[in-house]
Amino acid sequence: MADQPKKREIVDSGDGGLGMGLAAFIANGEDLGPMIRHGFDSGKPEALTHSLRSIVKKKEVEIEELCRLHYEDFILAVDELRGVMVDAEELKSMLSGENSHLQEASSALLLKLDKLLELYSVKKNVGEAMTILKICVKVITLCMACNGYIAEAKFHPALKTLDLIEHGYLQNIPVKIIKKVIGRQIPLIKLHIEKKACGEFNDWLVHIRRMSKQIGQVSISHASLARQKEEEMRARQREAEGHGHTGPDQHMYTLDAENTDEETALDFDLTPVYRTHHIHVCLGIGEKFRDYYYKNRQMQLSLDMQISTSQPFLESHQPFLAQVAGFFIVEQRVFRTAEKLLTESQVEATWETAVAKMTSLLESQFSRIGTASHLLLIKDYITLMAAVLRKYGYQTTPLIDILSRSRDKYHQLLLSECRRQVDDILANDSYEQMVIKKEYEYNMNVTAFHLEPSEVIPEFPYVAPFSSSVPEVCRIVRSFVEDSVSYLSYGGDMNLYEVVKAYLDRLLIEVLNDCLLNRMYARSLAMSQMMQLAGNISVLEHACDLYLLHCAQQCGIPKRVAERSRATLTARAVLKASQNAAYNALINMANSKIDDFMVLLDDVDWIVEETPDNANDYMNEVLIYLETLVSTASEILPLEALYKVVSGAMGHISDSIMTTLLSDGVKRLTMSAVLGLDMDLKMLEAFADEKFHITGLADMGKETTFRDCLVEIRQLVNLLSSSQPENFMNPVIRGKNYGSLDYKKVSIIVDKFKDSADGLFGSLSNRNTKQNARTRSLDVLKRRLKDFGH
């Protein structure tokens, strides 16, 4: 009994707490699920049920209290509700009647409404059909327009129409069969347009390959015209400088209005390229066409780079180079105007490939060319082509390098041709002074080459100091300089003047000088011809400065600058040496001729007892020859050369006489023979003095005269004729009167000398005769000479 109240207290305590929690959750409208789940999980579902029942009872009490408080209001509301229900029944019956009446009245209208709804359905279907028809008509119209464009080869609007059909209408076509047919035809039409465009482009490829040669020729002709005008302007400048004009050339700054735009002259159409490229871009296959274009143009270039083997390169080089130039002009135009069809790297790679092939081909062809003029023609065309392509942005240095590497070959060919020409000229020259009868001949042969220092026109006929070969050689030299400048011009960076000058030196040394020496040593020329050859060499040697001046002018160096420079040609010294060699050859020829006359010395009676009344025969012949020699030499040779030749002849005569006296052929020598020799020398000395003054050599202040060349034989004759020959051993007297005599020669000749010839028994009859003073002096000289020799 005591335990029961305690147990109920625990339960009530638990129910009260759980009930309050449930009441709070219910009041707040919260979910009771967690509370109920907790109650079952904790093993106390009875407490939970008890709490819920307590809450229900409590709520019933609250409801009863509420109903009690509002009972009267509830009764009134129920009464009003019952009145409303009565009114509702009445309204229901009235509405039922009205509905029956309305049903009867609207049955006819319902029939019309059904028809109206049916008409609305037909209208909707017709509208939808009209919409479908409009779409189909529009698509078919576009298809017809596309077919028309294709038939007229208007591919761009055709593609625009296809694009409109494909992206604007195809997905909206309600008729499946039409949609299917059009969808199947669009790719076929695009393929057809692509083929048609490619066909047009292929026709253009064939056409442009034929046109490329003409395009290149037109461009190169423009470059040639521009170069010609530039050279004409330079020629006018040189001419103005030659005439002393220092002001500006009136033609220097004139504007050439003709052919100022080369592009207008290059009439070639790239429309097919633009159109085909654009069509492929529109088709979304632009890269395919770019590759197609590049490969086909590469194949065309490969064909263009093949030269004909059936004709010489001289004949085929212009069409070949023009074709290549035209190809790259077209490529440059395509690169600049056809957007993204070609890349810069593709153009450069194509050009580098072509240049490599051209350089290889040109090197091969140059090695086969054997004529300088042919090489020059090809070189000119190559430089013109390079100038054209350089203007279009191509790097042409490798082509110019080929020409630079070939310049030695060109000049070697040019030197060989000049050698043949000079050989022919020298072989056909008569080596007689050139007689000029007309002023135009003088201008052409003398004035043109400044071969005379005076610019005054002489009286005609005019006898030039040179033969006809000199102006001919000058023409060859001038032509060589001009040809050399022509080849080296536009040929890369170099000191043009120095290079041409070096080749000019080679011409004058290796060709002209060599030919002159060959002619000189051929021994086919007479004395007068050899003199003329020597005179020609002198003129050519002085002309070296004029050659150098012409070289400078051709290289664009102003005349006043060239004249101030101290540049000289090595060839001048070489020709000077050859000139001296010619003089020596003249001396040898003169001496050889004199030897022919000096042979007559063998006929002289050296032991004659009586003094001859006249000069010996050999001297008469020698004087006649010397007269001819001096006369001819004075007309042809310069005074210095005349002096050398005549001095050499005089010295040779002296040496010949001395040699004869020293020879074993002269056993004895008498005073009479010496006096006869003295007579010969006096005639020769008189001739020498006369010619020395007549020729004008005396005015030159020469220290040694012609007479001085005879000094050795003269001193010997004077010694043998002297009353005191022994004075020869006196150093003072010997230095004054006999300085040119040699001891040994004097000893030999004195041993042979006798005052008179020995007659029959002459030695016995004169053995005891008293010697005169001169004989004793001579004997003293002999003894002292012998002692001096030992």
PDB file of C-alpha atoms in Angstrom, residues 479-644:
ATOM      1  CA  SER A 479      86.463  49.214-126.272  1.00  0.00           C
ATOM      2  CA  PHE A 480      88.023  46.906-123.676  1.00  0.00           C
ATOM      3  CA  VAL A 481      87.509  49.487-120.930  1.00  0.00           C
ATOM      4  CA  GLU A 482      83.902  50.052-121.959  1.00  0.00           C
ATOM      5  CA  ASP A 483      83.194  46.320-122.174  1.00  0.00           C
ATOM      6  CA  SER A 484      84.843  45.763-118.804  1.00  0.00           C
ATOM      7  CA  VAL A 485      82.796  48.538-117.200  1.00  0.00           C
ATOM      8  CA  SER A 486      79.659  47.139-118.848  1.00  0.00           C
ATOM      9  CA  TYR A 487      80.259  43.720-117.328  1.00  0.00           C
ATOM     10  CA  LEU A 488      81.275  44.954-113.894  1.00  0.00           C
ATOM     11  CA  SER A 489      78.500  47.559-113.642  1.00  0.00           C
ATOM     12  CA  TYR A 490      75.447  46.495-111.661  1.00  0.00           C
ATOM     13  CA  GLY A 491      77.513  43.527-110.494  1.00  0.00           C
ATOM     14  CA  GLY A 492      77.550  43.940-106.737  1.00  0.00           C
ATOM     15  CA  ASP A 493      79.573  45.970-104.262  1.00  0.00           C
ATOM     16  CA  MET A 494      83.124  46.656-105.440  1.00  0.00           C
ATOM     17  CA  ASN A 495      85.530  49.482-106.178  1.00  0.00           C
ATOM     18  CA  LEU A 496      84.672  49.542-109.865  1.00  0.00           C
ATOM     19  CA  TYR A 497      87.490  51.881-110.823  1.00  0.00           C
ATOM     20  CA  GLU A 498      90.194  49.806-109.134  1.00  0.00           C
ATOM     21  CA  VAL A 499      88.916  46.552-110.647  1.00  0.00           C
ATOM     22  CA  VAL A 500      88.681  47.969-114.182  1.00  0.00           C
ATOM     23  CA  LYS A 501      92.086  49.576-113.750  1.00  0.00           C
ATOM     24  CA  ALA A 502      93.590  46.197-112.801  1.00  0.00           C
ATOM     25  CA  TYR A 503      92.100  44.545-115.891  1.00  0.00           C
ATOM     26  CA  LEU A 504      93.295  47.470-118.036  1.00  0.00           C
ATOM     27  CA  ASP A 505      96.795  46.877-116.725  1.00  0.00           C
ATOM     28  CA  ARG A 506      96.493  43.235-117.725  1.00  0.00           C
ATOM     29  CA  LEU A 507      95.406  44.195-121.222  1.00  0.00           C
ATOM     30  CA  LEU A 508      98.302  46.577-121.712  1.00  0.00           C
ATOM     31  CA  ILE A 509     100.901  44.248-120.185  1.00  0.00           C
ATOM     32  CA  GLU A 510      99.771  40.740-121.073  1.00  0.00           C
ATOM     33  CA  VAL A 511      98.313  41.531-124.485  1.00  0.00           C
ATOM     34  CA  LEU A 512      99.543  44.782-125.995  1.00  0.00           C
ATOM     35  CA  ASN A 513     103.069  44.724-124.611  1.00  0.00           C
ATOM     36  CA  ASP A 514     103.443  41.010-125.291  1.00  0.00           C
ATOM     37  CA  CYS A 515     102.268  41.415-128.891  1.00  0.00           C
ATOM     38  CA  LEU A 516     104.641  44.343-129.404  1.00  0.00           C
ATOM     39  CA  LEU A 517     107.558  42.329-128.057  1.00  0.00           C
ATOM     40  CA  ASN A 518     106.659  39.354-130.252  1.00  0.00           C
ATOM     41  CA  ARG A 519     106.560  41.642-133.250  1.00  0.00           C
ATOM     42  CA  MET A 520     109.811  43.235-132.222  1.00  0.00           C
ATOM     43  CA  TYR A 521     111.687  39.960-131.793  1.00  0.00           C
ATOM     44  CA  ALA A 522     110.235  38.318-134.901  1.00  0.00           C
ATOM     45  CA  ARG A 523     113.035  39.975-136.933  1.00  0.00           C
ATOM     46  CA  SER A 524     110.688  40.515-139.840  1.00  0.00           C
ATOM     47  CA  LEU A 525     110.852  44.310-139.770  1.00  0.00           C
ATOM     48  CA  ALA A 526     113.156  46.547-141.661  1.00  0.00           C
ATOM     49  CA  MET A 527     115.124  49.256-139.906  1.00  0.00           C
ATOM     50  CA  SER A 528     112.591  51.991-140.698  1.00  0.00           C
ATOM     51  CA  GLN A 529     109.736  49.735-139.613  1.00  0.00           C
ATOM     52  CA  MET A 530     111.481  48.959-136.356  1.00  0.00           C
ATOM     53  CA  MET A 531     111.939  52.676-135.820  1.00  0.00           C
ATOM     54  CA  GLN A 532     108.250  53.212-136.420  1.00  0.00           C
ATOM     55  CA  LEU A 533     107.419  50.393-134.025  1.00  0.00           C
ATOM     56  CA  ALA A 534     109.583  52.044-131.374  1.00  0.00           C
ATOM     57  CA  GLY A 535     107.854  55.357-132.071  1.00  0.00           C
ATOM     58  CA  ASN A 536     104.476  53.662-131.758  1.00  0.00           C
ATOM     59  CA  ILE A 537     105.446  52.220-128.391  1.00  0.00           C
ATOM     60  CA  SER A 538     106.432  55.682-127.225  1.00  0.00           C
ATOM     61  CA  VAL A 539     103.042  57.067-128.259  1.00  0.00           C
ATOM     62  CA  LEU A 540     101.211  54.173-126.602  1.00  0.00           C
ATOM     63  CA  GLU A 541     103.250  54.609-123.448  1.00  0.00           C
ATOM     64  CA  HIS A 542     102.225  58.255-123.198  1.00  0.00           C
ATOM     65  CA  ALA A 543      98.620  57.276-123.961  1.00  0.00           C
ATOM     66  CA  CYS A 544      98.434  55.253-120.731  1.00  0.00           C
ATOM     67  CA  ASP A 545      97.354  58.335-118.802  1.00  0.00           C
ATOM     68  CA  LEU A 546      94.573  58.890-121.341  1.00  0.00           C
ATOM     69  CA  TYR A 547      93.482  55.272-120.983  1.00  0.00           C
ATOM     70  CA  LEU A 548      93.358  55.725-117.222  1.00  0.00           C
ATOM     71  CA  LEU A 549      91.351  58.929-117.566  1.00  0.00           C
ATOM     72  CA  HIS A 550      88.891  57.196-119.893  1.00  0.00           C
ATOM     73  CA  CYS A 551      88.626  54.347-117.386  1.00  0.00           C
ATOM     74  CA  ALA A 552      87.829  56.792-114.583  1.00  0.00           C
ATOM     75  CA  GLN A 553      85.204  58.588-116.653  1.00  0.00           C
ATOM     76  CA  GLN A 554      83.542  55.308-117.599  1.00  0.00           C
ATOM     77  CA  CYS A 555      83.432  54.394-113.906  1.00  0.00           C
ATOM     78  CA  GLY A 556      81.638  57.641-113.098  1.00  0.00           C
ATOM     79  CA  ILE A 557      84.600  59.491-111.600  1.00  0.00           C
ATOM     80  CA  PRO A 558      84.547  63.167-112.607  1.00  0.00           C
ATOM     81  CA  LYS A 559      87.344  64.188-114.941  1.00  0.00           C
ATOM     82  CA  ARG A 560      88.683  66.848-112.583  1.00  0.00           C
ATOM     83  CA  VAL A 561      88.890  64.303-109.766  1.00  0.00           C
ATOM     84  CA  ALA A 562      90.600  61.760-112.008  1.00  0.00           C
ATOM     85  CA  GLU A 563      93.114  64.342-113.210  1.00  0.00           C
ATOM     86  CA  ARG A 564      93.961  65.326-109.635  1.00  0.00           C
ATOM     87  CA  SER A 565      94.567  61.743-108.564  1.00  0.00           C
ATOM     88  CA  ARG A 566      98.086  60.382-108.828  1.00  0.00           C
ATOM     89  CA  ALA A 567      97.009  56.945-109.953  1.00  0.00           C
ATOM     90  CA  THR A 568      99.190  55.370-112.604  1.00  0.00           C
ATOM     91  CA  LEU A 569      99.212  52.181-114.581  1.00  0.00           C
ATOM     92  CA  THR A 570     101.919  49.599-114.041  1.00  0.00           C
ATOM     93  CA  ALA A 571     101.718  49.088-117.788  1.00  0.00           C
ATOM     94  CA  ARG A 572     103.311  52.457-118.389  1.00  0.00           C
ATOM     95  CA  ALA A 573     106.571  51.341-116.809  1.00  0.00           C
ATOM     96  CA  VAL A 574     106.334  48.039-118.687  1.00  0.00           C
ATOM     97  CA  LEU A 575     105.801  49.813-122.010  1.00  0.00           C
ATOM     98  CA  LYS A 576     108.654  52.122-121.119  1.00  0.00           C
ATOM     99  CA  ALA A 577     110.859  49.071-120.682  1.00  0.00           C
ATOM    100  CA  SER A 578     109.615  47.694-123.995  1.00  0.00           C
ATOM    101  CA  GLN A 579     110.347  51.027-125.574  1.00  0.00           C
ATOM    102  CA  ASN A 580     113.911  50.776-124.329  1.00  0.00           C
ATOM    103  CA  ALA A 581     114.027  47.226-125.635  1.00  0.00           C
ATOM    104  CA  ALA A 582     112.916  48.549-129.017  1.00  0.00           C
ATOM    105  CA  TYR A 583     115.641  51.152-128.912  1.00  0.00           C
ATOM    106  CA  ASN A 584     118.150  48.433-128.067  1.00  0.00           C
ATOM    107  CA  ALA A 585     116.830  46.371-130.945  1.00  0.00           C
ATOM    108  CA  LEU A 586     117.251  49.399-133.205  1.00  0.00           C
ATOM    109  CA  ILE A 587     120.794  49.824-131.987  1.00  0.00           C
ATOM    110  CA  ASN A 588     121.484  46.152-132.623  1.00  0.00           C
ATOM    111  CA  MET A 589     119.997  46.388-136.114  1.00  0.00           C
ATOM    112  CA  ALA A 590     122.015  49.507-136.877  1.00  0.00           C
ATOM    113  CA  ASN A 591     125.153  47.879-135.503  1.00  0.00           C
ATOM    114  CA  SER A 592     124.480  44.772-137.516  1.00  0.00           C
ATOM    115  CA  LYS A 593     124.161  46.837-140.653  1.00  0.00           C
ATOM    116  CA  ILE A 594     127.312  48.752-139.779  1.00  0.00           C
ATOM    117  CA  ASP A 595     129.084  45.437-139.300  1.00  0.00           C
ATOM    118  CA  ASP A 596     128.302  44.663-142.920  1.00  0.00           C
ATOM    119  CA  PHE A 597     130.226  47.780-143.901  1.00  0.00           C
ATOM    120  CA  MET A 598     132.949  47.368-141.329  1.00  0.00           C
ATOM    121  CA  VAL A 599     133.875  44.095-142.993  1.00  0.00           C
ATOM    122  CA  LEU A 600     135.598  46.352-145.524  1.00  0.00           C
ATOM    123  CA  LEU A 601     138.164  47.092-142.826  1.00  0.00           C
ATOM    124  CA  ASP A 602     139.705  43.802-143.789  1.00  0.00           C
ATOM    125  CA  ASP A 603     140.567  45.335-147.152  1.00  0.00           C
ATOM    126  CA  VAL A 604     142.473  48.268-145.612  1.00  0.00           C
ATOM    127  CA  ASP A 605     146.239  48.150-146.086  1.00  0.00           C
ATOM    128  CA  TRP A 606     147.542  48.661-142.583  1.00  0.00           C
ATOM    129  CA  ILE A 607     151.194  48.655-143.633  1.00  0.00           C
ATOM    130  CA  VAL A 608     150.888  51.219-146.388  1.00  0.00           C
ATOM    131  CA  GLU A 609     153.917  53.501-146.748  1.00  0.00           C
ATOM    132  CA  GLU A 610     152.180  56.497-148.227  1.00  0.00           C
ATOM    133  CA  THR A 611     149.365  58.345-146.603  1.00  0.00           C
ATOM    134  CA  PRO A 612     146.036  57.844-148.474  1.00  0.00           C
ATOM    135  CA  ASP A 613     144.571  60.847-150.244  1.00  0.00           C
ATOM    136  CA  ASN A 614     140.933  59.884-149.472  1.00  0.00           C
ATOM    137  CA  ALA A 615     139.017  58.139-146.777  1.00  0.00           C
ATOM    138  CA  ASN A 616     138.806  54.392-146.846  1.00  0.00           C
ATOM    139  CA  ASP A 617     135.876  52.732-148.633  1.00  0.00           C
ATOM    140  CA  TYR A 618     134.347  51.350-145.462  1.00  0.00           C
ATOM    141  CA  MET A 619     133.996  54.856-144.033  1.00  0.00           C
ATOM    142  CA  ASN A 620     132.248  56.131-147.141  1.00  0.00           C
ATOM    143  CA  GLU A 621     129.728  53.303-146.896  1.00  0.00           C
ATOM    144  CA  VAL A 622     129.273  53.877-143.195  1.00  0.00           C
ATOM    145  CA  LEU A 623     128.652  57.600-143.690  1.00  0.00           C
ATOM    146  CA  ILE A 624     126.077  56.930-146.386  1.00  0.00           C
ATOM    147  CA  TYR A 625     124.249  54.524-144.077  1.00  0.00           C
ATOM    148  CA  LEU A 626     124.459  56.883-141.113  1.00  0.00           C
ATOM    149  CA  GLU A 627     123.005  59.659-143.217  1.00  0.00           C
ATOM    150  CA  THR A 628     120.033  57.472-144.033  1.00  0.00           C
ATOM    151  CA  LEU A 629     119.748  56.296-140.442  1.00  0.00           C
ATOM    152  CA  VAL A 630     119.735  59.793-138.942  1.00  0.00           C
ATOM    153  CA  SER A 631     117.377  61.128-141.592  1.00  0.00           C
ATOM    154  CA  THR A 632     114.848  58.361-141.024  1.00  0.00           C
ATOM    155  CA  ALA A 633     115.170  58.344-137.238  1.00  0.00           C
ATOM    156  CA  SER A 634     114.758  62.115-136.952  1.00  0.00           C
ATOM    157  CA  GLU A 635     111.399  61.854-138.699  1.00  0.00           C
ATOM    158  CA  ILE A 636     110.080  58.950-136.678  1.00  0.00           C
ATOM    159  CA  LEU A 637     111.807  58.704-133.328  1.00  0.00           C
ATOM    160  CA  PRO A 638     111.718  61.132-130.447  1.00  0.00           C
ATOM    161  CA  LEU A 639     115.012  62.962-129.888  1.00  0.00           C
ATOM    162  CA  GLU A 640     115.921  60.791-126.929  1.00  0.00           C
ATOM    163  CA  ALA A 641     115.567  57.651-129.022  1.00  0.00           C
ATOM    164  CA  LEU A 642     117.424  59.245-131.910  1.00  0.00           C
ATOM    165  CA  TYR A 643     120.240  60.087-129.546  1.00  0.00           C
ATOM    166  CA  LYS A 644     120.420  56.506-128.231  1.00  0.00           C
TER     167      LYS A 644
END
